[in-house]
PDB file of N, CA and C in Angstrom:
ATOM      1  N   MET P   1     277.048 -29.562 207.264  1.00  0.00           N
ATOM      2  CA  MET P   1     277.155 -28.626 206.170  1.00  0.00           C
ATOM      3  C   MET P   1     276.673 -29.309 204.889  1.00  0.00           C
ATOM      4  N   ASP P   2     275.830 -28.603 204.154  1.00  0.00           N
ATOM      5  CA  ASP P   2     275.344 -29.097 202.859  1.00  0.00           C
ATOM      6  C   ASP P   2     276.297 -28.592 201.785  1.00  0.00           C
ATOM      7  N   VAL P   3     276.867 -29.522 201.007  1.00  0.00           N
ATOM      8  CA  VAL P   3     277.848 -29.164 199.986  1.00  0.00           C
ATOM      9  C   VAL P   3     277.351 -29.641 198.621  1.00  0.00           C
ATOM     10  N   ARG P   4     277.233 -28.678 197.698  1.00  0.00           N
ATOM     11  CA  ARG P   4     276.880 -29.006 196.311  1.00  0.00           C
ATOM     12  C   ARG P   4     278.104 -28.772 195.454  1.00  0.00           C
ATOM     13  N   PHE P   5     278.209 -29.485 194.325  1.00  0.00           N
ATOM     14  CA  PHE P   5     279.379 -29.402 193.474  1.00  0.00           C
ATOM     15  C   PHE P   5     278.996 -29.008 192.052  1.00  0.00           C
ATOM     16  N   TYR P   6     279.860 -28.196 191.421  1.00  0.00           N
ATOM     17  CA  TYR P   6     279.677 -27.869 190.010  1.00  0.00           C
ATOM     18  C   TYR P   6     279.856 -29.142 189.210  1.00  0.00           C
ATOM     19  N   VAL P   7     278.896 -29.443 188.332  1.00  0.00           N
ATOM     20  CA  VAL P   7     278.944 -30.647 187.501  1.00  0.00           C
ATOM     21  C   VAL P   7     279.362 -30.252 186.096  1.00  0.00           C
ATOM     22  N   ASP P   8     280.440 -30.880 185.619  1.00  0.00           N
ATOM     23  CA  ASP P   8     280.954 -30.634 184.275  1.00  0.00           C
ATOM     24  C   ASP P   8     279.938 -31.161 183.265  1.00  0.00           C
ATOM     25  N   PRO P   9     279.429 -30.299 182.373  1.00  0.00           N
ATOM     26  CA  PRO P   9     278.401 -30.741 181.424  1.00  0.00           C
ATOM     27  C   PRO P   9     278.895 -31.803 180.435  1.00  0.00           C
ATOM     28  N   GLU P  10     280.196 -31.861 180.189  1.00  0.00           N
ATOM     29  CA  GLU P  10     280.726 -32.857 179.254  1.00  0.00           C
ATOM     30  C   GLU P  10     280.790 -34.254 179.858  1.00  0.00           C
ATOM     31  N   THR P  11     281.123 -34.333 181.149  1.00  0.00           N
ATOM     32  CA  THR P  11     281.274 -35.645 181.787  1.00  0.00           C
ATOM     33  C   THR P  11     280.100 -36.007 182.685  1.00  0.00           C
ATOM     34  N   ASN P  12     279.281 -35.018 183.016  1.00  0.00           N
ATOM     35  CA  ASN P  12     278.160 -35.215 183.942  1.00  0.00           C
ATOM     36  C   ASN P  12     278.628 -35.654 185.332  1.00  0.00           C
ATOM     37  N   GLU P  13     279.859 -35.291 185.686  1.00  0.00           N
ATOM     38  CA  GLU P  13     280.420 -35.609 187.000  1.00  0.00           C
ATOM     39  C   GLU P  13     280.933 -34.318 187.636  1.00  0.00           C
ATOM     40  N   PRO P  14     281.110 -34.319 188.954  1.00  0.00           N
ATOM     41  CA  PRO P  14     281.655 -33.114 189.594  1.00  0.00           C
ATOM     42  C   PRO P  14     282.999 -32.724 188.973  1.00  0.00           C
ATOM     43  N   HIS P  15     283.189 -31.439 188.746  1.00  0.00           N
ATOM     44  CA  HIS P  15     284.414 -30.931 188.129  1.00  0.00           C
ATOM     45  C   HIS P  15     285.660 -31.329 188.919  1.00  0.00           C
ATOM     46  N   ILE P  16     285.538 -31.450 190.219  1.00  0.00           N
ATOM     47  CA  ILE P  16     286.684 -31.795 191.060  1.00  0.00           C
ATOM     48  C   ILE P  16     287.288 -33.136 190.668  1.00  0.00           C
ATOM     49  N   ASN P  17     286.492 -34.027 190.092  1.00  0.00           N
ATOM     50  CA  ASN P  17     286.998 -35.342 189.686  1.00  0.00           C
ATOM     51  C   ASN P  17     288.107 -35.211 188.647  1.00  0.00           C
ATOM     52  N   SER P  18     288.040 -34.189 187.791  1.00  0.00           N
ATOM     53  CA  SER P  18     289.078 -34.007 186.780  1.00  0.00           C
ATOM     54  C   SER P  18     290.412 -33.611 187.409  1.00  0.00           C
ATOM     55  N   HIS P  19     290.385 -33.174 188.673  1.00  0.00           N
ATOM     56  CA  HIS P  19     291.603 -32.825 189.408  1.00  0.00           C
ATOM     57  C   HIS P  19     292.003 -33.925 190.383  1.00  0.00           C
ATOM     58  N   ARG P  20     291.355 -35.072 190.261  1.00  0.00           N
ATOM     59  CA  ARG P  20     291.615 -36.236 191.131  1.00  0.00           C
ATOM     60  C   ARG P  20     291.396 -35.908 192.607  1.00  0.00           C
ATOM     61  N   VAL P  21     290.313 -35.194 192.863  1.00  0.00           N
ATOM     62  CA  VAL P  21     289.924 -34.834 194.226  1.00  0.00           C
ATOM     63  C   VAL P  21     288.535 -35.418 194.464  1.00  0.00           C
ATOM     64  N   SER P  22     288.338 -36.031 195.623  1.00  0.00           N
ATOM     65  CA  SER P  22     287.041 -36.627 195.936  1.00  0.00           C
ATOM     66  C   SER P  22     286.159 -35.642 196.705  1.00  0.00           C
ATOM     67  N   GLU P  23     284.866 -35.907 196.663  1.00  0.00           N
ATOM     68  CA  GLU P  23     283.919 -35.083 197.408  1.00  0.00           C
ATOM     69  C   GLU P  23     284.219 -35.142 198.908  1.00  0.00           C
ATOM     70  N   GLU P  24     284.609 -36.305 199.397  1.00  0.00           N
ATOM     71  CA  GLU P  24     284.912 -36.472 200.812  1.00  0.00           C
ATOM     72  C   GLU P  24     286.091 -35.596 201.230  1.00  0.00           C
ATOM     73  N   GLU P  25     287.120 -35.529 200.372  1.00  0.00           N
ATOM     74  CA  GLU P  25     288.278 -34.699 200.690  1.00  0.00           C
ATOM     75  C   GLU P  25     287.894 -33.225 200.774  1.00  0.00           C
ATOM     76  N   VAL P  26     287.041 -32.783 199.871  1.00  0.00           N
ATOM     77  CA  VAL P  26     286.592 -31.391 199.883  1.00  0.00           C
ATOM     78  C   VAL P  26     285.861 -31.087 201.188  1.00  0.00           C
ATOM     79  N   VAL P  27     284.991 -31.977 201.596  1.00  0.00           N
ATOM     80  CA  VAL P  27     284.237 -31.781 202.835  1.00  0.00           C
ATOM     81  C   VAL P  27     285.189 -31.733 204.038  1.00  0.00           C
ATOM     82  N   GLU P  28     286.217 -32.584 204.029  1.00  0.00           N
ATOM     83  CA  GLU P  28     287.203 -32.567 205.117  1.00  0.00           C
ATOM     84  C   GLU P  28     287.871 -31.200 205.228  1.00  0.00           C
ATOM     85  N   VAL P  29     288.271 -30.623 204.093  1.00  0.00           N
ATOM     86  CA  VAL P  29     288.934 -29.316 204.107  1.00  0.00           C
ATOM     87  C   VAL P  29     287.957 -28.221 204.521  1.00  0.00           C
ATOM     88  N   LEU P  30     286.732 -28.276 204.019  1.00  0.00           N
ATOM     89  CA  LEU P  30     285.749 -27.243 204.375  1.00  0.00           C
ATOM     90  C   LEU P  30     285.378 -27.298 205.858  1.00  0.00           C
ATOM     91  N   ASN P  31     285.401 -28.482 206.444  1.00  0.00           N
ATOM     92  CA  ASN P  31     285.078 -28.606 207.867  1.00  0.00           C
ATOM     93  C   ASN P  31     286.203 -28.112 208.769  1.00  0.00           C
ATOM     94  N   ARG P  32     287.462 -28.191 208.287  1.00  0.00           N
ATOM     95  CA  ARG P  32     288.611 -27.750 209.087  1.00  0.00           C
ATOM     96  C   ARG P  32     289.644 -27.055 208.213  1.00  0.00           C
ATOM     97  N   PRO P  33     289.316 -25.892 207.652  1.00  0.00           N
ATOM     98  CA  PRO P  33     290.289 -25.211 206.792  1.00  0.00           C
ATOM     99  C   PRO P  33     291.417 -24.582 207.612  1.00  0.00           C
ATOM    100  N   GLY P  34     292.609 -24.625 207.053  1.00  0.00           N
ATOM    101  CA  GLY P  34     293.730 -23.907 207.666  1.00  0.00           C
ATOM    102  C   GLY P  34     293.615 -22.428 207.374  1.00  0.00           C
ATOM    103  N   GLU P  35     293.070 -22.123 206.194  1.00  0.00           N
ATOM    104  CA  GLU P  35     292.798 -20.750 205.776  1.00  0.00           C
ATOM    105  C   GLU P  35     291.456 -20.729 205.066  1.00  0.00           C
ATOM    106  N   ASP P  36     290.751 -19.647 205.219  1.00  0.00           N
ATOM    107  CA  ASP P  36     289.510 -19.420 204.471  1.00  0.00           C
ATOM    108  C   ASP P  36     289.421 -17.915 204.254  1.00  0.00           C
ATOM    109  N   ARG P  37     289.623 -17.513 203.000  1.00  0.00           N
ATOM    110  CA  ARG P  37     289.707 -16.083 202.714  1.00  0.00           C
ATOM    111  C   ARG P  37     288.855 -15.733 201.501  1.00  0.00           C
ATOM    112  N   PRO P  38     288.604 -14.453 201.289  1.00  0.00           N
ATOM    113  CA  PRO P  38     287.819 -14.041 200.116  1.00  0.00           C
ATOM    114  C   PRO P  38     288.554 -14.359 198.823  1.00  0.00           C
ATOM    115  N   GLY P  39     287.772 -14.735 197.809  1.00  0.00           N
ATOM    116  CA  GLY P  39     288.304 -14.965 196.472  1.00  0.00           C
ATOM    117  C   GLY P  39     287.787 -13.891 195.541  1.00  0.00           C
ATOM    118  N   ARG P  40     287.598 -14.254 194.287  1.00  0.00           N
ATOM    119  CA  ARG P  40     287.091 -13.311 193.287  1.00  0.00           C
ATOM    120  C   ARG P  40     285.585 -13.427 193.149  1.00  0.00           C
ATOM    121  N   GLU P  41     284.967 -12.308 192.836  1.00  0.00           N
ATOM    122  CA  GLU P  41     283.544 -12.248 192.503  1.00  0.00           C
ATOM    123  C   GLU P  41     282.649 -12.969 193.517  1.00  0.00           C
ATOM    124  N   GLY P  42     282.906 -12.735 194.787  1.00  0.00           N
ATOM    125  CA  GLY P  42     282.059 -13.296 195.840  1.00  0.00           C
ATOM    126  C   GLY P  42     282.401 -14.712 196.256  1.00  0.00           C
ATOM    127  N   SER P  43     283.435 -15.293 195.655  1.00  0.00           N
ATOM    128  CA  SER P  43     283.816 -16.656 196.020  1.00  0.00           C
ATOM    129  C   SER P  43     284.691 -16.630 197.273  1.00  0.00           C
ATOM    130  N   ARG P  44     284.953 -17.802 197.809  1.00  0.00           N
ATOM    131  CA  ARG P  44     285.842 -17.985 198.943  1.00  0.00           C
ATOM    132  C   ARG P  44     286.882 -19.026 198.554  1.00  0.00           C
ATOM    133  N   VAL P  45     288.049 -18.955 199.196  1.00  0.00           N
ATOM    134  CA  VAL P  45     289.132 -19.908 198.959  1.00  0.00           C
ATOM    135  C   VAL P  45     289.493 -20.530 200.300  1.00  0.00           C
ATOM    136  N   ALA P  46     289.296 -21.834 200.391  1.00  0.00           N
ATOM    137  CA  ALA P  46     289.671 -22.568 201.596  1.00  0.00           C
ATOM    138  C   ALA P  46     290.879 -23.428 201.263  1.00  0.00           C
ATOM    139  N   ILE P  47     291.867 -23.403 202.133  1.00  0.00           N
ATOM    140  CA  ILE P  47     293.039 -24.249 201.973  1.00  0.00           C
ATOM    141  C   ILE P  47     293.171 -25.062 203.245  1.00  0.00           C
ATOM    142  N   GLY P  48     293.432 -26.348 203.082  1.00  0.00           N
ATOM    143  CA  GLY P  48     293.577 -27.192 204.253  1.00  0.00           C
ATOM    144  C   GLY P  48     294.099 -28.559 203.894  1.00  0.00           C
ATOM    145  N   ARG P  49     294.255 -29.359 204.925  1.00  0.00           N
ATOM    146  CA  ARG P  49     294.828 -30.697 204.802  1.00  0.00           C
ATOM    147  C   ARG P  49     293.739 -31.741 205.011  1.00  0.00           C
ATOM    148  N   THR P  50     293.722 -32.737 204.150  1.00  0.00           N
ATOM    149  CA  THR P  50     292.759 -33.828 204.300  1.00  0.00           C
ATOM    150  C   THR P  50     293.240 -34.784 205.387  1.00  0.00           C
ATOM    151  N   LEU P  51     292.386 -35.700 205.791  1.00  0.00           N
ATOM    152  CA  LEU P  51     292.781 -36.695 206.791  1.00  0.00           C
ATOM    153  C   LEU P  51     293.906 -37.583 206.275  1.00  0.00           C
ATOM    154  N   ALA P  52     293.987 -37.752 204.953  1.00  0.00           N
ATOM    155  CA  ALA P  52     295.047 -38.564 204.345  1.00  0.00           C
ATOM    156  C   ALA P  52     296.349 -37.783 204.185  1.00  0.00           C
ATOM    157  N   GLY P  53     296.329 -36.463 204.467  1.00  0.00           N
ATOM    158  CA  GLY P  53     297.535 -35.670 204.420  1.00  0.00           C
ATOM    159  C   GLY P  53     297.722 -34.823 203.177  1.00  0.00           C
ATOM    160  N   ARG P  54     296.778 -34.852 202.242  1.00  0.00           N
ATOM    161  CA  ARG P  54     296.881 -34.014 201.044  1.00  0.00           C
ATOM    162  C   ARG P  54     296.471 -32.585 201.377  1.00  0.00           C
ATOM    163  N   TYR P  55     297.138 -31.617 200.755  1.00  0.00           N
ATOM    164  CA  TYR P  55     296.776 -30.218 200.899  1.00  0.00           C
ATOM    165  C   TYR P  55     295.947 -29.828 199.682  1.00  0.00           C
ATOM    166  N   LEU P  56     294.764 -29.254 199.930  1.00  0.00           N
ATOM    167  CA  LEU P  56     293.866 -28.873 198.849  1.00  0.00           C
ATOM    168  C   LEU P  56     293.513 -27.399 198.925  1.00  0.00           C
ATOM    169  N   ARG P  57     293.273 -26.824 197.740  1.00  0.00           N
ATOM    170  CA  ARG P  57     292.677 -25.487 197.633  1.00  0.00           C
ATOM    171  C   ARG P  57     291.269 -25.714 197.100  1.00  0.00           C
ATOM    172  N   VAL P  58     290.278 -25.207 197.811  1.00  0.00           N
ATOM    173  CA  VAL P  58     288.873 -25.376 197.444  1.00  0.00           C
ATOM    174  C   VAL P  58     288.286 -23.997 197.163  1.00  0.00           C
ATOM    175  N   ILE P  59     287.742 -23.827 195.956  1.00  0.00           N
ATOM    176  CA  ILE P  59     287.093 -22.572 195.573  1.00  0.00           C
ATOM    177  C   ILE P  59     285.590 -22.813 195.666  1.00  0.00           C
ATOM    178  N   TYR P  60     284.909 -21.999 196.459  1.00  0.00           N
ATOM    179  CA  TYR P  60     283.479 -22.199 196.662  1.00  0.00           C
ATOM    180  C   TYR P  60     282.758 -20.875 196.831  1.00  0.00           C
ATOM    181  N   VAL P  61     281.436 -20.957 196.767  1.00  0.00           N
ATOM    182  CA  VAL P  61     280.579 -19.794 196.976  1.00  0.00           C
ATOM    183  C   VAL P  61     279.588 -20.164 198.083  1.00  0.00           C
ATOM    184  N   PRO P  62     279.481 -19.328 199.115  1.00  0.00           N
ATOM    185  CA  PRO P  62     278.465 -19.600 200.141  1.00  0.00           C
ATOM    186  C   PRO P  62     277.069 -19.527 199.517  1.00  0.00           C
ATOM    187  N   ASP P  63     276.237 -20.489 199.835  1.00  0.00           N
ATOM    188  CA  ASP P  63     274.855 -20.481 199.370  1.00  0.00           C
ATOM    189  C   ASP P  63     274.032 -19.542 200.238  1.00  0.00           C
ATOM    190  N   PRO P  64     272.929 -19.026 199.689  1.00  0.00           N
ATOM    191  CA  PRO P  64     272.047 -18.196 200.520  1.00  0.00           C
ATOM    192  C   PRO P  64     271.469 -18.980 201.696  1.00  0.00           C
ATOM    193  N   GLU P  65     271.306 -20.282 201.516  1.00  0.00           N
ATOM    194  CA  GLU P  65     270.784 -21.132 202.586  1.00  0.00           C
ATOM    195  C   GLU P  65     271.869 -21.310 203.655  1.00  0.00           C
ATOM    196  N   PRO P  66     271.535 -21.168 204.925  1.00  0.00           N
ATOM    197  CA  PRO P  66     272.534 -21.298 205.988  1.00  0.00           C
ATOM    198  C   PRO P  66     273.220 -22.665 205.960  1.00  0.00           C
ATOM    199  N   ASP P  67     274.514 -22.660 206.288  1.00  0.00           N
ATOM    200  CA  ASP P  67     275.324 -23.869 206.381  1.00  0.00           C
ATOM    201  C   ASP P  67     275.322 -24.667 205.082  1.00  0.00           C
ATOM    202  N   SER P  68     275.393 -23.956 203.956  1.00  0.00           N
ATOM    203  CA  SER P  68     275.380 -24.590 202.647  1.00  0.00           C
ATOM    204  C   SER P  68     276.346 -23.861 201.720  1.00  0.00           C
ATOM    205  N   VAL P  69     277.113 -24.641 200.921  1.00  0.00           N
ATOM    206  CA  VAL P  69     278.068 -24.044 199.988  1.00  0.00           C
ATOM    207  C   VAL P  69     277.983 -24.743 198.632  1.00  0.00           C
ATOM    208  N   PHE P  70     278.432 -24.017 197.593  1.00  0.00           N
ATOM    209  CA  PHE P  70     278.516 -24.542 196.244  1.00  0.00           C
ATOM    210  C   PHE P  70     279.988 -24.551 195.860  1.00  0.00           C
ATOM    211  N   VAL P  71     280.565 -25.751 195.660  1.00  0.00           N
ATOM    212  CA  VAL P  71     281.982 -25.893 195.336  1.00  0.00           C
ATOM    213  C   VAL P  71     282.162 -25.789 193.828  1.00  0.00           C
ATOM    214  N   ILE P  72     282.994 -24.834 193.413  1.00  0.00           N
ATOM    215  CA  ILE P  72     283.271 -24.627 191.999  1.00  0.00           C
ATOM    216  C   ILE P  72     284.365 -25.576 191.547  1.00  0.00           C
ATOM    217  N   THR P  73     285.474 -25.601 192.275  1.00  0.00           N
ATOM    218  CA  THR P  73     286.574 -26.500 191.947  1.00  0.00           C
ATOM    219  C   THR P  73     287.429 -26.739 193.173  1.00  0.00           C
ATOM    220  N   ALA P  74     288.293 -27.730 193.088  1.00  0.00           N
ATOM    221  CA  ALA P  74     289.255 -28.029 194.142  1.00  0.00           C
ATOM    222  C   ALA P  74     290.414 -28.776 193.501  1.00  0.00           C
ATOM    223  N   TYR P  75     291.598 -28.492 194.003  1.00  0.00           N
ATOM    224  CA  TYR P  75     292.766 -29.173 193.458  1.00  0.00           C
ATOM    225  C   TYR P  75     293.864 -29.232 194.511  1.00  0.00           C
ATOM    226  N   GLU P  76     294.812 -30.144 194.293  1.00  0.00           N
ATOM    227  CA  GLU P  76     295.900 -30.331 195.237  1.00  0.00           C
ATOM    228  C   GLU P  76     296.840 -29.138 195.187  1.00  0.00           C
ATOM    229  N   LEU P  77     297.288 -28.720 196.346  1.00  0.00           N
ATOM    230  CA  LEU P  77     298.226 -27.619 196.468  1.00  0.00           C
ATOM    231  C   LEU P  77     299.635 -28.212 196.458  1.00  0.00           C
ATOM    232  N   THR P  78     300.477 -27.767 195.519  1.00  0.00           N
ATOM    233  CA  THR P  78     301.834 -28.282 195.397  1.00  0.00           C
ATOM    234  C   THR P  78     302.798 -27.133 195.111  1.00  0.00           C
ATOM    235  N   GLY P  79     304.084 -27.438 195.137  1.00  0.00           N
ATOM    236  CA  GLY P  79     305.106 -26.478 194.738  1.00  0.00           C
ATOM    237  C   GLY P  79     305.141 -25.229 195.604  1.00  0.00           C
ATOM    238  N   LYS P  80     305.400 -24.094 194.955  1.00  0.00           N
ATOM    239  CA  LYS P  80     305.549 -22.821 195.665  1.00  0.00           C
ATOM    240  C   LYS P  80     304.302 -22.411 196.442  1.00  0.00           C
ATOM    241  N   PRO P  81     303.086 -22.612 195.889  1.00  0.00           N
ATOM    242  CA  PRO P  81     301.903 -22.261 196.693  1.00  0.00           C
ATOM    243  C   PRO P  81     301.814 -23.053 198.004  1.00  0.00           C
ATOM    244  N   LEU P  82     302.224 -24.328 197.975  1.00  0.00           N
ATOM    245  CA  LEU P  82     302.208 -25.130 199.195  1.00  0.00           C
ATOM    246  C   LEU P  82     303.258 -24.626 200.175  1.00  0.00           C
ATOM    247  N   VAL P  83     304.446 -24.303 199.684  1.00  0.00           N
ATOM    248  CA  VAL P  83     305.501 -23.770 200.543  1.00  0.00           C
ATOM    249  C   VAL P  83     305.038 -22.470 201.195  1.00  0.00           C
ATOM    250  N   ALA P  84     304.411 -21.591 200.422  1.00  0.00           N
ATOM    251  CA  ALA P  84     303.925 -20.316 200.961  1.00  0.00           C
ATOM    252  C   ALA P  84     302.844 -20.545 202.023  1.00  0.00           C
ATOM    253  N   TYR P  85     301.936 -21.485 201.771  1.00  0.00           N
ATOM    254  CA  TYR P  85     300.886 -21.793 202.747  1.00  0.00           C
ATOM    255  C   TYR P  85     301.508 -22.289 204.045  1.00  0.00           C
ATOM    256  N   ARG P  86     302.438 -23.218 203.954  1.00  0.00           N
ATOM    257  CA  ARG P  86     303.084 -23.744 205.161  1.00  0.00           C
ATOM    258  C   ARG P  86     303.822 -22.642 205.924  1.00  0.00           C
ATOM    259  N   ARG P  87     304.455 -21.724 205.194  1.00  0.00           N
ATOM    260  CA  ARG P  87     305.157 -20.615 205.833  1.00  0.00           C
ATOM    261  C   ARG P  87     304.174 -19.737 206.599  1.00  0.00           C
ATOM    262  N   ARG P  88     303.032 -19.430 205.971  1.00  0.00           N
ATOM    263  CA  ARG P  88     302.015 -18.612 206.657  1.00  0.00           C
ATOM    264  C   ARG P  88     301.519 -19.309 207.918  1.00  0.00           C
ATOM    265  N   ARG P  89     301.347 -20.610 207.854  1.00  0.00           N
ATOM    266  CA  ARG P  89     300.877 -21.372 209.024  1.00  0.00           C
ATOM    267  C   ARG P  89     301.912 -21.337 210.147  1.00  0.00           C
ATOM    268  N   ARG P  90     303.185 -21.476 209.783  1.00  0.00           N
ATOM    269  CA  ARG P  90     304.262 -21.427 210.791  1.00  0.00           C
ATOM    270  C   ARG P  90     304.323 -20.057 211.448  1.00  0.00           C
ATOM    271  N   GLN P  91     304.169 -19.002 210.640  1.00  0.00           N
ATOM    272  CA  GLN P  91     304.235 -17.645 211.178  1.00  0.00           C
ATOM    273  C   GLN P  91     303.120 -17.385 212.179  1.00  0.00           C
ATOM    274  N   ARG P  92     301.986 -18.053 211.982  1.00  0.00           N
ATOM    275  CA  ARG P  92     300.865 -17.902 212.908  1.00  0.00           C
ATOM    276  C   ARG P  92     300.986 -18.846 214.104  1.00  0.00           C
ATOM    277  N   GLY P  93     301.974 -19.736 214.037  1.00  0.00           N
ATOM    278  CA  GLY P  93     302.176 -20.654 215.156  1.00  0.00           C
ATOM    279  C   GLY P  93     301.237 -21.848 215.145  1.00  0.00           C
ATOM    280  N   THR P  94     300.670 -22.168 213.972  1.00  0.00           N
ATOM    281  CA  THR P  94     299.794 -23.329 213.871  1.00  0.00           C
ATOM    282  C   THR P  94     300.282 -24.235 212.768  1.00  0.00           C
ATOM    283  N   ARG P  95     299.860 -25.466 212.807  1.00  0.00           N
ATOM    284  CA  ARG P  95     300.250 -26.417 211.750  1.00  0.00           C
ATOM    285  C   ARG P  95     299.069 -27.129 211.199  1.00  0.00           C
TER     286      ARG P  95
END
């Protein structure tokens, strides 16, 4: 999968860095999302666990090119959203 990242014009680095998320972690979640559902304005929301055990929410847009995405942002899932995600996973019988 080809993954491009939104670059913050102020820092000239991927926006995900401001959320302390690495490009590798984003790719891990996109390759094996626990959930992948529609977002706003044509975006998608992937939620999943990294190999290190962090839960991330990744907001992305599918590129017109096959097997390619543009990542807008990603951040760690904590608190009530994480509890709700885990509950949904349990209800489906998966972890």
